[in-house]
Amino acid sequence: MKWKATLLMAILVFAVVASGCIGGTQETKTETTKVTLTGDFNKDVIEIGKILEKNGITEVKFSAWGSGDPNSVMRVYGIVDTAYKINRIWKQNGINVKITVTTKYDQSFKDQYQEFLSKQPLGQAGDFFVNSYAFLPTLAEEGYILDITNYAKAYQNVINDFYPNLLEAAKYKGKLYGLPQDTEARPLYVRKDVAECAGLDVTTLPEKVKAGEFTWSDVYYWAKKAKEKGCAEWGLIHRKGSAHPDLIQFIFAFNGKLYDPKTGKLVLDVPAVYKWLYVEWKFAQDGLLPKDIMSWDWAKQIHPTIVEGKTLFDIGGTWYWTEWQTKQYYHGRPLTPEEVKKWFAYTLFPAGEKGDKPVTLSQPFIWMINSKAGQLNPKYEELKDVYHALAFLMIIKASDPEINAIHSVISAHLPVRKEAAKLIKDENWLNKLKNLDLDLAPEVKDNIKDIVEKTVNPINAQFLADVSYMLEYTHLAPAHPKYPALADIFKEAVDKVLRGEMTPEEAVKFIEEKIKADKELADNVEIVGEIPKDWKFPQG
């Protein structure tokens, strides 16, 4: 019987070897794990699809995280649309692989950044992350986002179509860590009917601001007059939360700086910061700006106060223009494009005082790729480069001029590519967008149709054309890992002067002490200048 047992064992061993099964698990040999991009999108996508298929992968799961105003949903649906188009290419070429994308869209870009920061090390953050360029240095420094420099070399023709200054915002220490998704300007909005009541001529205002003839002293003068005449409840409304990036325009408007490129350090420009805080303090103490504005609710207080004509001036963003057309801020309903045009004028952020220049500020959002992108998919370690190359191709496709132009029109952000800028001026294309007669994923069409219906209008396209010149005056907040910490201190100081808890002088000292108390921050911030003596506001 012993020979029978030996024969049976041999048969079993042979069967196991012949079937390739060990321990009951099908052994699949990993095929090519590297991919070299050629710059031909279809060819590269097909090559990657074939590699995945040969390795037994039939589904690739990705997640896209985006955030911001309610109309900026293309920040996640751009990725969804890309998956749809890649899936179609694979299907047409007989490749049995499919990408599925889950989305997460939050209102607060800062909160989502903190979530990404905490969950990335745990492998729980989104594969795609579109957020402010201001956070890119920290994410790159921590190794949390993918360096796409080498991938991008094959797509230089696409890269060259981005506006160069915006592309710089996607770099850190000379390496490319993402692609620009949008940008914007931050106009000073002026309510026309309130201005007429106060006697302010808004028709010549943009040119006067550009010439530096209308400064923040003039803003104060007219805000005070509007309130005294009973034309509006407030003279000025501005954003809340972090002082980055809207309110730091005051620093640039008072000819200050925030960063020293020679030393690579942040700068606390004491004279400019003092003047900023003094303006805030003066407006609040004179009842022209709510003392508790930094804690106001966006939907219930800030936007309704603006669109209902309760203020003469508002410091906002270009995206307000269409957000007012889709959200029910005006007595429980959105404004029409005609109403927005009728009621609001817009201009650059005025110079701080005579001799200074008007400014605006942009905060480009960037498509970034998690350095662990695709990690929840099979054979991640062996196929990591393939998943990463696929993720790169997805942000290339999500940056198509048409996707970028759609985002610009429906959210009133400015295009980041020259070809997208051409599209928003094309009336024929706008009509196609209005009817959603474009090659988009059905899921994307379903999710943007209500926004498209309310915002695709020649009035809005004209607005984008009108404000594009502001980019010539734009500034960027420093792309420095410690800048968010400094911005938070600015926010505290602004809140305290608005509430009257500190004078502007005390608030500047408060900022200096907070910086010095944080050794790491102190090592990264230069404190320059002194509080100006005998400086007065308003002037003239």
PDB file of C-alpha atoms in Angstrom, residues 216 236 238-239 241-258 267-284 289 294 315 349 352-353 483 486-495 497-498 504-505 507-508 511 532 535 537:
ATOM      1  CA  TRP A 216      -9.085 103.225   0.772  1.00  0.00           C
ATOM      2  CA  LEU A 236     -18.381  97.525   3.898  1.00  0.00           C
ATOM      3  CA  HIS A 238     -15.864  91.353   3.779  1.00  0.00           C
ATOM      4  CA  ARG A 239     -15.111  87.697   4.121  1.00  0.00           C
ATOM      5  CA  GLY A 241     -12.339  83.092   8.585  1.00  0.00           C
ATOM      6  CA  SER A 242      -8.680  82.924   7.759  1.00  0.00           C
ATOM      7  CA  ALA A 243      -7.092  86.212   6.810  1.00  0.00           C
ATOM      8  CA  HIS A 244      -5.719  84.339   3.855  1.00  0.00           C
ATOM      9  CA  PRO A 245      -6.189  85.309   1.140  1.00  0.00           C
ATOM     10  CA  ASP A 246      -8.775  88.083   0.805  1.00  0.00           C
ATOM     11  CA  LEU A 247      -7.810  90.484   3.528  1.00  0.00           C
ATOM     12  CA  ILE A 248      -4.060  90.259   3.029  1.00  0.00           C
ATOM     13  CA  GLN A 249      -4.687  92.300  -0.105  1.00  0.00           C
ATOM     14  CA  PHE A 250      -4.428  95.246   2.280  1.00  0.00           C
ATOM     15  CA  ILE A 251      -0.732  94.451   2.818  1.00  0.00           C
ATOM     16  CA  PHE A 252      -0.022  94.672  -0.913  1.00  0.00           C
ATOM     17  CA  ALA A 253      -2.325  97.700  -1.304  1.00  0.00           C
ATOM     18  CA  PHE A 254      -0.184  99.503   1.295  1.00  0.00           C
ATOM     19  CA  ASN A 255       2.919  98.582  -0.691  1.00  0.00           C
ATOM     20  CA  GLY A 256       3.993  95.903   1.759  1.00  0.00           C
ATOM     21  CA  LYS A 257       5.300  92.406   1.163  1.00  0.00           C
ATOM     22  CA  LEU A 258       4.808  88.986   2.656  1.00  0.00           C
ATOM     23  CA  VAL A 267       7.922  88.768   6.084  1.00  0.00           C
ATOM     24  CA  LEU A 268       5.942  90.596   8.724  1.00  0.00           C
ATOM     25  CA  ASP A 269       5.886  94.028   7.108  1.00  0.00           C
ATOM     26  CA  VAL A 270       5.010  96.064  10.205  1.00  0.00           C
ATOM     27  CA  PRO A 271       4.067  99.387   8.514  1.00  0.00           C
ATOM     28  CA  ALA A 272       1.758  97.709   5.985  1.00  0.00           C
ATOM     29  CA  VAL A 273       0.170  95.354   8.527  1.00  0.00           C
ATOM     30  CA  TYR A 274      -0.397  98.261  10.928  1.00  0.00           C
ATOM     31  CA  LYS A 275      -2.176 100.265   8.208  1.00  0.00           C
ATOM     32  CA  TRP A 276      -4.324  97.235   7.312  1.00  0.00           C
ATOM     33  CA  LEU A 277      -5.367  96.722  10.913  1.00  0.00           C
ATOM     34  CA  TYR A 278      -5.990 100.428  11.379  1.00  0.00           C
ATOM     35  CA  VAL A 279      -8.387 100.478   8.394  1.00  0.00           C
ATOM     36  CA  GLU A 280     -10.263  97.464   9.774  1.00  0.00           C
ATOM     37  CA  TRP A 281     -10.410  99.038  13.238  1.00  0.00           C
ATOM     38  CA  LYS A 282     -11.584 102.414  11.914  1.00  0.00           C
ATOM     39  CA  PHE A 283     -14.374 100.939   9.782  1.00  0.00           C
ATOM     40  CA  ALA A 284     -15.608  98.773  12.670  1.00  0.00           C
ATOM     41  CA  LEU A 289     -18.275  97.200   9.184  1.00  0.00           C
ATOM     42  CA  MET A 294     -15.262  87.191  11.280  1.00  0.00           C
ATOM     43  CA  ILE A 315     -14.607  92.544  -0.719  1.00  0.00           C
ATOM     44  CA  PHE A 349      -8.954  96.433  -4.781  1.00  0.00           C
ATOM     45  CA  GLY A 352      -4.007 101.915   0.302  1.00  0.00           C
ATOM     46  CA  GLU A 353      -3.128 105.554  -0.152  1.00  0.00           C
ATOM     47  CA  TYR A 483       2.407  80.681   5.715  1.00  0.00           C
ATOM     48  CA  LEU A 486       1.104  83.154   9.952  1.00  0.00           C
ATOM     49  CA  ALA A 487      -2.268  83.698   8.239  1.00  0.00           C
ATOM     50  CA  ASP A 488      -4.035  82.244  11.268  1.00  0.00           C
ATOM     51  CA  ILE A 489      -2.297  84.778  13.494  1.00  0.00           C
ATOM     52  CA  PHE A 490      -3.395  87.573  11.149  1.00  0.00           C
ATOM     53  CA  LYS A 491      -6.965  86.284  11.466  1.00  0.00           C
ATOM     54  CA  GLU A 492      -6.830  86.492  15.255  1.00  0.00           C
ATOM     55  CA  ALA A 493      -5.436  90.020  15.104  1.00  0.00           C
ATOM     56  CA  VAL A 494      -8.106  91.202  12.644  1.00  0.00           C
ATOM     57  CA  ASP A 495     -10.861  89.750  14.811  1.00  0.00           C
ATOM     58  CA  VAL A 497      -9.247  94.945  16.306  1.00  0.00           C
ATOM     59  CA  LEU A 498     -12.697  94.612  14.744  1.00  0.00           C
ATOM     60  CA  PRO A 504      -4.024  98.473  15.894  1.00  0.00           C
ATOM     61  CA  GLU A 505      -0.752  99.071  17.776  1.00  0.00           C
ATOM     62  CA  ALA A 507      -2.563  93.971  17.540  1.00  0.00           C
ATOM     63  CA  VAL A 508       0.778  94.409  15.760  1.00  0.00           C
ATOM     64  CA  ILE A 511       1.330  89.329  16.055  1.00  0.00           C
ATOM     65  CA  PRO A 532       4.570 104.570  11.374  1.00  0.00           C
ATOM     66  CA  TRP A 535       0.059 108.202  10.142  1.00  0.00           C
ATOM     67  CA  PHE A 537      -6.604 107.405   8.177  1.00  0.00           C
TER      68      PHE A 537
END
